[in-house]
Short mmCIF file of C-alpha atoms and ligand atoms in Angstrom, two decimals:
data_model
loop_
_atom_site.label_atom_id
_atom_site.label_comp_id
_atom_site.label_asym_id
_atom_site.label_seq_id
_atom_site.Cartn_x
_atom_site.Cartn_y
_atom_site.Cartn_z
CA MET T 1 -18.75 29.21 -49.12
CA TYR T 2 -15.13 28.38 -48.33
CA ARG T 3 -15.51 28.39 -44.55
CA SER T 4 -15.65 24.58 -44.29
CA ARG T 5 -13.55 24.35 -41.14
CA LEU T 6 -14.49 27.70 -39.66
CA GLY T 7 -17.20 27.98 -37.06
CA SER T 8 -18.69 31.40 -37.50
CA ASP T 9 -19.37 33.82 -40.35
CA LEU T 10 -17.66 37.17 -40.70
CA SER T 11 -19.37 40.22 -39.22
CA ASP T 12 -20.43 42.89 -41.71
CA VAL T 13 -17.51 45.13 -40.77
CA THR T 14 -14.99 42.31 -41.14
CA LEU T 15 -16.52 41.17 -44.42
CA ASP T 16 -16.30 44.67 -45.77
CA TYR T 17 -12.69 44.85 -44.58
CA VAL T 18 -11.66 41.58 -46.17
CA SER T 19 -13.65 41.77 -49.36
CA SER T 20 -12.20 42.76 -52.75
CA ILE T 21 -15.49 42.41 -54.58
CA ASN T 22 -15.60 46.08 -55.58
CA GLU T 23 -12.19 45.99 -57.25
CA ASP T 24 -12.91 42.58 -58.72
CA LEU T 25 -15.64 43.82 -61.04
CA GLN T 26 -12.79 44.81 -63.37
CA ILE T 27 -11.66 41.21 -63.70
CA ALA T 28 -15.01 39.40 -63.65
CA LEU T 29 -14.97 38.66 -67.38
CA TYR T 30 -11.40 37.37 -67.25
CA ASP T 31 -12.37 35.16 -64.35
CA ILE T 32 -15.20 33.68 -66.41
CA LEU T 33 -12.95 33.10 -69.44
CA GLY T 34 -10.29 31.51 -67.25
CA SER T 35 -12.88 29.26 -65.62
CA GLU T 36 -14.20 28.21 -69.03
CA ALA T 37 -10.74 27.27 -70.27
CA HIS T 38 -10.06 25.42 -67.03
CA THR T 39 -13.34 23.51 -67.28
CA LEU T 40 -12.70 22.57 -70.93
CA MET T 41 -9.28 21.31 -69.97
CA LEU T 42 -10.73 19.25 -67.06
CA TYR T 43 -13.10 17.67 -69.56
CA GLU T 44 -10.45 17.06 -72.22
CA GLN T 45 -8.26 15.44 -69.58
CA GLN T 46 -11.24 13.28 -68.59
CA ILE T 47 -11.20 14.66 -65.08
CA ILE T 48 -14.87 15.68 -65.35
CA THR T 49 -17.58 14.38 -67.69
CA LYS T 50 -18.92 16.11 -70.77
CA ASN T 51 -22.20 16.61 -68.95
CA ASP T 52 -20.43 18.33 -66.01
CA ALA T 53 -18.46 20.54 -68.38
CA LYS T 54 -21.58 21.46 -70.33
CA LYS T 55 -23.45 22.47 -67.19
CA ILE T 56 -20.56 24.47 -65.75
CA ILE T 57 -19.82 26.26 -68.99
CA SER T 58 -23.48 27.06 -69.68
CA ALA T 59 -23.67 28.61 -66.22
CA LEU T 60 -20.47 30.58 -66.85
CA GLU T 61 -21.78 31.80 -70.22
CA SER T 62 -24.95 33.08 -68.58
CA LEU T 63 -22.78 35.02 -66.11
CA LYS T 64 -21.14 37.03 -68.89
CA ASN T 65 -24.02 39.51 -68.74
CA GLU T 66 -24.52 39.27 -64.99
CA LYS T 67 -24.66 42.44 -62.92
CA PHE T 68 -22.82 41.08 -59.92
CA ASP T 69 -24.27 41.91 -56.55
CA ILE T 70 -21.43 43.31 -54.50
CA LEU T 71 -23.50 42.87 -51.35
CA SER T 72 -23.86 39.12 -51.86
CA GLY T 73 -21.62 38.36 -48.89
CA ALA T 74 -18.89 36.85 -51.08
CA GLU T 75 -15.31 37.82 -50.27
CA ASP T 76 -14.34 38.20 -53.88
CA ILE T 77 -15.41 37.63 -57.46
CA HIS T 78 -13.94 34.12 -57.54
CA GLU T 79 -16.15 33.00 -54.67
CA LEU T 80 -19.17 34.80 -56.09
CA ILE T 81 -18.82 33.28 -59.56
CA GLU T 82 -18.31 29.79 -58.18
CA THR T 83 -21.34 30.19 -55.91
CA LEU T 84 -23.48 31.29 -58.84
CA VAL T 85 -22.21 28.44 -61.03
CA ILE T 86 -23.09 25.91 -58.33
CA LYS T 87 -26.49 27.53 -58.00
CA LYS T 88 -27.13 27.27 -61.73
CA ALA T 89 -25.41 23.97 -62.54
CA GLY T 90 -26.11 22.18 -59.26
CA MET T 91 -23.52 20.99 -56.76
CA ALA T 92 -23.02 17.65 -58.54
CA SER T 93 -21.51 19.36 -61.58
CA GLY T 94 -20.88 22.97 -60.50
CA GLY T 95 -19.01 21.79 -57.43
CA LYS T 96 -16.35 20.32 -59.73
CA MET T 97 -15.34 23.58 -61.40
CA HIS T 98 -12.72 24.42 -58.79
CA THR T 99 -10.99 21.04 -59.14
CA ALA T 100 -7.20 21.36 -59.38
CA ARG T 101 -6.93 25.11 -59.09
CA SER T 102 -7.00 27.72 -56.38
CA ARG T 103 -7.99 31.34 -56.05
CA ASN T 104 -4.26 32.01 -55.89
CA ASP T 105 -3.55 30.96 -59.47
CA GLN T 106 -6.96 32.28 -60.48
CA VAL T 107 -6.41 35.84 -59.29
CA ALA T 108 -2.91 35.92 -60.79
CA LEU T 109 -4.42 34.77 -64.08
CA ASP T 110 -7.13 37.43 -64.06
CA ILE T 111 -4.68 40.22 -63.28
CA ARG T 112 -2.36 39.07 -66.07
CA MET T 113 -5.23 39.01 -68.57
CA LYS T 114 -6.36 42.47 -67.51
CA ILE T 115 -2.86 43.98 -67.68
CA ARG T 116 -2.15 42.46 -71.08
CA ASP T 117 -5.31 44.09 -72.45
CA ASP T 118 -4.42 47.36 -70.75
CA ILE T 119 -0.93 47.28 -72.26
CA ASN T 120 -2.43 46.93 -75.72
CA ILE T 121 -4.81 49.82 -75.08
CA VAL T 122 -2.04 52.04 -73.70
CA CYS T 123 0.24 51.15 -76.63
CA ASN T 124 -2.47 52.07 -79.12
CA SER T 125 -3.19 55.31 -77.26
CA LEU T 126 0.53 56.07 -77.26
CA LEU T 127 0.64 55.70 -81.03
CA ASP T 128 -2.38 58.01 -81.39
CA THR T 129 -0.65 60.65 -79.28
CA ILE T 130 2.64 60.22 -81.13
CA GLU T 131 0.77 60.59 -84.39
CA ALA T 132 -0.74 63.87 -83.17
CA LEU T 133 2.74 65.11 -82.17
CA VAL T 134 4.20 64.24 -85.56
CA SER T 135 1.29 65.74 -87.48
CA LEU T 136 1.63 68.99 -85.52
CA ALA T 137 5.38 68.87 -86.15
CA LYS T 138 4.69 68.64 -89.87
CA ASN T 139 2.91 72.00 -89.70
CA HIS T 140 5.61 73.65 -87.62
CA GLN T 141 8.87 72.85 -89.37
CA LYS T 142 9.38 76.58 -89.88
CA THR T 143 8.02 77.77 -86.53
CA ILE T 144 10.97 79.33 -84.76
CA MET T 145 11.16 79.20 -80.98
CA PRO T 146 13.76 79.40 -78.24
CA LEU T 147 15.01 76.11 -76.83
CA TYR T 148 15.58 76.23 -73.10
CA THR T 149 17.95 74.84 -70.54
CA HIS T 150 17.39 75.83 -66.90
CA LEU T 151 14.24 77.49 -68.31
CA GLN T 152 16.61 80.13 -69.72
CA GLN T 153 16.83 80.68 -73.45
CA ALA T 154 19.63 78.51 -74.83
CA GLN T 155 19.59 78.04 -78.59
CA VAL T 156 17.22 78.97 -81.32
CA GLY T 157 15.15 76.01 -82.47
CA LEU T 158 11.95 74.92 -84.14
CA PHE T 159 8.65 73.92 -82.59
CA SER T 160 8.68 70.75 -84.72
CA HIS T 161 11.97 69.78 -83.08
CA TYR T 162 10.35 70.07 -79.65
CA LEU T 163 7.34 68.00 -80.73
CA LEU T 164 9.51 65.32 -82.32
CA ALA T 165 11.53 65.06 -79.12
CA GLN T 166 8.32 64.29 -77.23
CA ALA T 167 7.34 61.74 -79.89
CA ASP T 168 10.66 59.95 -79.39
CA VAL T 169 10.14 59.93 -75.64
CA LEU T 170 6.75 58.28 -76.12
CA PHE T 171 8.17 55.76 -78.61
CA ARG T 172 10.45 54.59 -75.82
CA ASP T 173 7.45 54.29 -73.48
CA PHE T 174 5.88 52.12 -76.14
CA ASP T 175 9.02 49.96 -76.42
CA ARG T 176 9.14 49.44 -72.68
CA LEU T 177 5.49 48.41 -72.47
CA TYR T 178 5.82 46.21 -75.53
CA THR T 179 8.57 44.27 -73.75
CA THR T 180 6.70 44.17 -70.45
CA PHE T 181 3.83 42.45 -72.27
CA SER T 182 5.97 39.34 -72.76
CA HIS T 183 6.63 39.13 -69.01
CA VAL T 184 2.91 39.49 -68.31
CA ASN T 185 1.60 37.12 -70.94
CA GLN T 186 2.47 33.86 -69.16
CA SER T 187 -0.20 31.66 -67.64
CA PRO T 188 -0.18 30.85 -63.92
CA LEU T 189 -3.38 28.79 -64.22
CA GLY T 190 -3.18 25.30 -62.73
CA ALA T 191 -0.40 26.22 -60.32
CA GLY T 192 -2.91 25.60 -57.52
CA PRO T 193 -2.52 27.29 -54.16
CA VAL T 194 1.29 27.09 -54.25
CA GLY T 195 2.65 23.60 -54.92
CA GLY T 196 0.65 22.23 -57.85
CA THR T 197 -1.79 19.33 -57.89
CA SER T 198 -1.92 15.52 -58.02
CA ILE T 199 -4.71 15.69 -60.59
CA ALA T 200 -3.65 15.12 -64.22
CA ILE T 201 -4.26 18.62 -65.53
CA ASP T 202 -2.70 20.14 -68.64
CA ARG T 203 -1.44 23.64 -67.91
CA HIS T 204 -0.14 24.17 -71.43
CA SER T 205 -3.57 23.54 -72.84
CA THR T 206 -5.27 26.24 -70.74
CA ALA T 207 -2.42 28.64 -71.49
CA LYS T 208 -2.94 28.07 -75.21
CA MET T 209 -6.73 28.40 -74.97
CA LEU T 210 -6.34 31.80 -73.30
CA GLY T 211 -3.72 33.20 -75.67
CA PHE T 212 -0.72 33.10 -73.36
CA ASP T 213 2.74 32.81 -74.92
CA SER T 214 3.78 30.24 -72.31
CA VAL T 215 3.09 29.03 -68.79
CA ILE T 216 4.83 30.52 -65.81
CA GLU T 217 6.30 27.22 -64.82
CA ASN T 218 7.14 27.03 -61.12
CA SER T 219 3.86 26.89 -59.19
CA LEU T 220 5.27 28.84 -56.22
CA ASP T 221 6.50 31.56 -58.56
CA ALA T 222 3.27 31.52 -60.58
CA THR T 223 1.01 32.11 -57.60
CA SER T 224 3.06 34.51 -55.53
CA THR T 225 4.96 36.76 -57.89
CA ARG T 226 3.68 40.23 -58.65
CA ASP T 227 6.89 41.46 -60.23
CA PHE T 228 5.03 41.73 -63.51
CA VAL T 229 2.59 44.12 -61.83
CA ALA T 230 5.41 46.26 -60.46
CA GLU T 231 7.04 46.25 -63.89
CA TYR T 232 3.85 47.34 -65.64
CA VAL T 233 3.09 50.10 -63.15
CA ALA T 234 6.74 51.25 -63.21
CA MET T 235 6.61 51.55 -66.99
CA ILE T 236 3.40 53.56 -66.74
CA ALA T 237 4.90 55.71 -63.98
CA ILE T 238 7.75 56.59 -66.35
CA LEU T 239 5.25 57.29 -69.12
CA MET T 240 3.26 59.55 -66.82
CA THR T 241 6.34 61.50 -65.76
CA ASN T 242 6.98 62.10 -69.45
CA LEU T 243 3.41 63.33 -69.98
CA SER T 244 3.73 65.46 -66.88
CA ARG T 245 6.77 67.24 -68.30
CA ILE T 246 4.95 68.02 -71.54
CA SER T 247 2.04 69.29 -69.47
CA GLU T 248 4.35 71.56 -67.51
CA ASP T 249 5.79 73.04 -70.73
CA PHE T 250 2.30 73.70 -72.05
CA VAL T 251 1.18 75.25 -68.77
CA ILE T 252 4.12 77.64 -68.88
CA TRP T 253 3.74 78.40 -72.58
CA SER T 254 0.07 79.22 -72.23
CA THR T 255 0.68 81.94 -69.63
CA SER T 256 0.15 85.49 -70.88
CA GLU T 257 3.84 86.12 -70.20
CA PHE T 258 4.83 83.46 -72.75
CA SER T 259 1.74 83.30 -74.98
CA PHE T 260 3.41 80.67 -77.16
CA ILE T 261 0.28 78.55 -77.31
CA GLU T 262 -3.39 78.79 -76.50
CA LEU T 263 -5.26 75.72 -75.34
CA SER T 264 -8.64 75.12 -76.84
CA ASP T 265 -11.47 76.14 -74.47
CA GLU T 266 -12.55 72.53 -73.98
CA PHE T 267 -9.25 71.80 -72.21
CA THR T 268 -9.34 74.69 -69.79
CA SER T 269 -11.40 75.64 -66.76
CA PRO T 270 -12.81 78.96 -65.64
CA SER T 271 -12.45 80.50 -62.21
CA SER T 272 -15.47 80.59 -59.91
CA VAL T 273 -14.79 84.26 -59.27
CA MET T 274 -12.44 85.80 -61.85
CA PRO T 275 -14.36 86.01 -65.11
CA GLN T 276 -11.27 86.51 -67.29
CA LYS T 277 -9.64 83.22 -66.27
CA LYS T 278 -8.79 80.39 -68.61
CA ASN T 279 -6.89 77.93 -66.49
CA PRO T 280 -4.96 74.91 -67.79
CA ASP T 281 -6.55 72.61 -65.16
CA ILE T 282 -6.58 69.57 -67.41
CA LEU T 283 -2.81 69.64 -67.87
CA GLU T 284 -2.31 70.39 -64.20
CA LEU T 285 -4.30 67.26 -63.48
CA THR T 286 -1.94 65.21 -65.63
CA ARG T 287 0.84 66.46 -63.35
CA GLY T 288 -1.30 65.69 -60.30
CA LYS T 289 -2.37 62.26 -61.47
CA THR T 290 1.25 61.40 -62.24
CA SER T 291 1.86 61.68 -58.51
CA GLU T 292 -0.98 59.24 -57.95
CA VAL T 293 0.60 56.70 -60.32
CA ILE T 294 3.98 57.10 -58.62
CA GLY T 295 2.11 56.51 -55.35
CA ASN T 296 0.56 53.36 -56.84
CA LEU T 297 4.01 52.07 -57.75
CA THR T 298 5.23 52.76 -54.24
CA ALA T 299 2.20 50.99 -52.77
CA ILE T 300 2.83 47.94 -54.93
CA LEU T 301 6.55 47.71 -54.23
CA THR T 302 6.11 48.15 -50.51
CA THR T 303 3.39 45.48 -50.49
CA ILE T 304 5.63 42.98 -52.24
CA LYS T 305 8.92 43.64 -50.49
CA GLY T 306 8.06 42.29 -47.07
CA LEU T 307 5.95 39.34 -48.15
CA ALA T 308 7.11 35.84 -47.28
CA SER T 309 7.16 33.38 -50.20
CA GLY T 310 3.79 32.13 -51.38
CA TYR T 311 0.51 34.03 -51.68
CA GLY T 312 -0.37 36.50 -48.94
CA ARG T 313 -3.64 38.38 -48.73
CA ASP T 314 -1.72 41.65 -48.77
CA LEU T 315 -1.56 41.09 -52.53
CA GLN T 316 -5.27 41.74 -52.78
CA GLN T 317 -4.62 45.40 -51.99
CA ILE T 318 -2.55 46.08 -55.08
CA LYS T 319 -5.39 45.51 -57.54
CA SER T 320 -6.95 48.96 -57.19
CA SER T 321 -3.50 50.50 -57.75
CA ILE T 322 -3.27 48.66 -61.07
CA TRP T 323 -6.71 49.69 -62.26
CA SER T 324 -6.17 53.31 -61.31
CA THR T 325 -2.78 53.33 -63.07
CA SER T 326 -4.29 52.03 -66.32
CA LYS T 327 -7.24 54.39 -66.24
CA ILE T 328 -5.12 57.47 -65.57
CA SER T 329 -2.61 56.75 -68.30
CA ILE T 330 -5.18 55.93 -70.97
CA SER T 331 -7.19 59.09 -70.22
CA ALA T 332 -4.06 61.25 -70.03
CA LEU T 333 -2.95 60.05 -73.46
CA LEU T 334 -6.38 60.51 -75.03
CA ILE T 335 -6.62 64.02 -73.63
CA LEU T 336 -3.11 65.02 -74.65
CA LYS T 337 -3.81 63.83 -78.18
CA SER T 338 -6.91 66.04 -78.40
CA ILE T 339 -5.08 68.97 -76.83
CA LEU T 340 -2.41 68.69 -79.52
CA LEU T 341 -4.93 68.46 -82.32
CA THR T 342 -6.80 71.57 -81.14
CA LEU T 343 -3.83 73.63 -80.02
CA HIS T 344 -3.44 77.20 -81.26
CA VAL T 345 0.24 77.96 -81.83
CA ASN T 346 1.24 81.59 -81.58
CA GLU T 347 4.06 81.52 -84.11
CA LYS T 348 4.68 85.27 -83.88
CA GLU T 349 5.17 85.22 -80.12
CA MET T 350 7.48 82.25 -80.31
CA LYS T 351 9.65 83.98 -82.89
CA LYS T 352 9.56 87.29 -81.02
CA ALA T 353 10.96 85.56 -77.94
CA THR T 354 14.01 84.46 -79.90
CA GLU T 355 14.77 88.02 -80.97
CA SER T 356 14.99 89.62 -77.59
CA SER T 357 17.90 87.49 -76.47
CA TYR T 358 21.40 86.47 -77.60
CA LEU T 359 20.35 83.07 -78.87
CA ILE T 360 22.72 83.12 -81.84
CA ALA T 361 25.80 83.47 -79.63
CA LEU T 362 26.81 79.84 -80.07
CA ASP T 363 26.28 80.06 -83.82
CA ILE T 364 28.64 83.04 -83.97
CA ALA T 365 31.19 81.19 -81.89
CA GLU T 366 30.99 78.21 -84.23
CA LYS T 367 31.55 80.42 -87.25
CA LEU T 368 34.72 81.73 -85.63
CA VAL T 369 35.76 78.11 -85.10
CA GLN T 370 35.26 77.51 -88.80
CA ASN T 371 37.80 80.30 -89.31
CA GLU T 372 40.44 78.38 -87.41
CA ILE T 373 39.95 80.06 -84.05
CA PRO T 374 40.02 77.56 -81.14
CA PHE T 375 36.57 77.09 -79.64
CA ARG T 376 37.70 78.26 -76.20
CA THR T 377 38.89 81.55 -77.71
CA SER T 378 35.77 81.99 -79.81
CA HIS T 379 33.66 81.32 -76.69
CA LYS T 380 35.52 84.14 -74.99
CA ILE T 381 35.13 86.52 -77.94
CA THR T 382 31.41 85.85 -78.26
CA GLY T 383 30.89 86.12 -74.51
CA ALA T 384 32.59 89.52 -74.55
CA LEU T 385 30.43 90.60 -77.51
CA VAL T 386 27.26 89.61 -75.66
CA GLN T 387 28.43 91.38 -72.52
CA LEU T 388 29.12 94.55 -74.45
CA ALA T 389 25.83 94.46 -76.33
CA HIS T 390 23.91 93.69 -73.15
CA LYS T 391 25.52 96.64 -71.33
CA SER T 392 24.35 99.07 -73.99
CA ASN T 393 21.05 97.25 -74.27
CA LYS T 394 21.27 96.42 -77.95
CA SER T 395 21.47 93.41 -80.19
CA LEU T 396 24.78 91.96 -81.42
CA ILE T 397 24.20 93.23 -84.93
CA LYS T 398 24.10 96.80 -83.61
CA LEU T 399 27.67 96.64 -82.24
CA ASN T 400 29.92 99.12 -84.05
CA MET T 401 33.43 98.65 -85.35
CA LYS T 402 34.97 100.59 -82.48
CA GLU T 403 33.40 98.23 -79.96
CA ILE T 404 34.43 95.18 -81.92
CA ILE T 405 38.03 96.36 -82.19
CA THR T 406 38.36 96.47 -78.39
CA ILE T 407 37.41 92.83 -78.16
CA ALA T 408 39.43 91.80 -81.21
CA LYS T 409 42.52 93.38 -79.72
CA GLU T 410 42.19 91.55 -76.44
CA THR T 411 41.84 88.22 -78.22
CA LYS T 412 44.19 88.93 -81.10
CA THR T 413 41.51 88.33 -83.69
CA ASN T 414 40.77 90.11 -86.93
CA PRO T 415 37.96 92.63 -86.18
CA ASP T 416 36.75 92.53 -89.78
CA LEU T 417 36.20 88.82 -89.48
CA ILE T 418 34.19 89.29 -86.30
CA MET T 419 32.14 92.05 -87.88
CA LYS T 420 31.48 89.95 -90.99
CA ILE T 421 30.33 86.99 -88.93
CA ILE T 422 28.04 89.09 -86.73
CA GLN T 423 26.48 90.72 -89.76
CA SER T 424 25.86 87.42 -91.51
CA THR T 425 24.46 85.48 -88.57
CA THR T 426 20.72 85.57 -88.06
CA ILE T 427 18.25 83.25 -86.47
CA THR T 428 17.26 81.86 -89.83
CA SER T 429 20.81 81.46 -91.07
CA SER T 430 21.65 79.58 -87.93
CA LEU T 431 18.74 77.16 -88.44
CA LYS T 432 19.79 76.64 -92.05
CA GLU T 433 23.34 75.89 -91.10
CA ARG T 434 22.52 73.57 -88.23
CA LYS T 435 23.02 70.24 -89.96
CA SER T 436 24.09 67.78 -87.27
CA PHE T 437 22.11 64.56 -86.97
CA GLY T 438 19.01 65.13 -84.83
CA SER T 439 19.54 68.88 -84.50
CA SER T 440 16.89 71.56 -84.67
CA GLY T 441 18.11 72.69 -88.09
CA TYR T 442 15.55 72.96 -90.91
CA ASP T 443 16.81 69.96 -92.90
CA GLU T 444 16.68 67.54 -90.01
CA GLN T 445 12.99 68.18 -89.40
CA LYS T 446 11.86 66.76 -92.71
CA ARG T 447 14.04 63.67 -92.35
CA MET T 448 12.88 62.97 -88.79
CA ILE T 449 9.21 63.49 -89.64
CA GLU T 450 9.43 61.01 -92.52
CA ASP T 451 11.27 58.50 -90.38
CA ARG T 452 8.87 58.76 -87.42
CA THR T 453 5.84 58.49 -89.69
CA LYS T 454 7.17 55.16 -90.98
CA LYS T 455 7.94 54.10 -87.43
CA ILE T 456 4.37 54.79 -86.30
CA ASN T 457 3.07 52.57 -89.09
CA SER T 458 5.35 49.65 -88.32
CA TYR T 459 4.59 49.89 -84.58
CA ARG T 460 0.88 50.02 -85.42
CA ILE T 461 1.17 46.80 -87.42
CA ASN T 462 2.91 45.02 -84.53
CA ILE T 463 0.44 46.07 -81.86
CA THR T 464 -2.56 45.31 -84.04
CA LYS T 465 -1.22 41.85 -84.73
CA ARG T 466 -0.61 41.22 -81.05
CA ASN T 467 -4.13 42.33 -80.23
CA ASN T 468 -5.68 40.32 -83.03
CA ASP T 469 -3.77 37.20 -82.00
CA ILE T 470 -5.44 37.33 -78.59
CA LEU T 471 -8.85 38.04 -80.09
CA LYS T 472 -8.45 35.13 -82.49
CA VAL T 473 -7.55 32.72 -79.70
CA LEU T 474 -10.50 33.91 -77.60
CA ASP T 475 -12.80 33.52 -80.62
CA HIS T 476 -11.53 29.98 -80.95
CA LEU T 477 -12.26 29.36 -77.27
CA SER T 478 -15.75 30.68 -77.77
CA ASP T 479 -16.26 28.35 -80.78
CA LYS T 480 -15.12 25.40 -78.69
CA ILE T 481 -17.54 26.40 -75.94
CA ASN T 482 -20.48 26.78 -78.31
CA GLU T 483 -19.69 23.42 -79.83
CA LEU T 484 -19.75 21.83 -76.36
CA ILE T 485 -22.92 23.41 -75.05
CA LYS T 486 -25.03 23.35 -78.23
N1 LIG B 501 -9.45 38.12 -53.33
C1 LIG B 501 -8.14 37.55 -53.33
C2 LIG B 501 -7.19 38.50 -54.03
O1 LIG B 501 -7.63 39.37 -54.66
C3 LIG B 501 -8.13 36.25 -54.07
C4 LIG B 501 -7.17 35.25 -53.59
C5 LIG B 501 -7.47 34.82 -52.21
N2 LIG B 501 -6.71 33.69 -51.85
C6 LIG B 501 -6.64 33.28 -50.61
N3 LIG B 501 -5.96 32.22 -50.40
N4 LIG B 501 -7.18 33.91 -49.62
O2 LIG B 501 -6.00 38.40 -53.93
#
């Protein structure tokens, strides 16, 4: 349709190469809404007549249920929709729809509308997953487990503390996406191909009709920037790396060697040959799909970095990376939520793991500190105690007075004090005494759970309002349209 100055049509191979129609199905509805707002504005600005507007908008309305034919020969959804509008409304009216805009501002508009919806969906899914983490944490405030550094047992902790840590990570993902939304929700519509238009359009009016917070002012910037895409995908890439780390923990903890957790059957896969297998494929796929999202981010950044100013067709290629990023993250969150809600936690095994090691070493050292021994000295004493116990393959509490005296002598400490501290330090006592803000001590769990529960609610209110604001504006647009075409 656009080949006014071009002699010949594209061959099938070239058309297939150049066409984005497949990817564009995801933005068809946004394209229709954008075209409706644009047409209303053209009418309100007296650029087209009421009759023209009525015909164009009626045609657009009928396309809302259209199953678009991807083999129509159109290069993209913008061309296809315009062709169909002209077919339905006639050239005299339909041919006016594309007045004072370009596919360059149009496609930027559609992508922004799609991403802003996706952000709201991801944010809601994040809150659902956070809620599942906090509700599981509520049930495991007394579930003792080792905390790891270097995947080596480090300190004794609580499963709730682990889960709340993951909740906080996801809250930050929410915050990042919530901010990104404001960079996305700016209207490029009416920027034209690159430099604006001589026709007396009203860009603020279309922005308002479509629920944008503002217009993206400079027409060159509006049509050619995709920094908002890179930002969105980067935020999701970070989110996915966070989900991938949780997945890795759960994969490790569901091995028979750890046996800390058992995934519900619906989130595991069998082996084609080994009948006993229960593999954590779903979580492994979260790790695998994270790589895909990171790849999407790389594809987007490398597409943008070498582009001269103004729109370039390279930008067409980044759309599938956006869609795939959204789909992966939403599914990953939904699945993780269900995994958490159906997880079997092997409390006994978790606790047992803390007993076979010297996890209370730091707690003993800190008790020595509380008896006026410098930390460096108490570190040395406790290290020597662990070494001694380890050599004779026993726990610290089994060390006898003779053994303790040798260490006390070397460090000029009172052996009775050391003995008393060893005897009174257990895994539970250490969790009771751990009081620092945000620690894995018992008391902190309750406080953090209450605080995070409130936080979920206030975040939920914000995201629901944001979503409803858009829905309200689009309802208003639909009322305006019905009024016009009735
Ligand atoms: N299909 C194109 C895309 O997705 C639409 C914009 C084409 N603009 C152009 N001047 N060729 O980016």
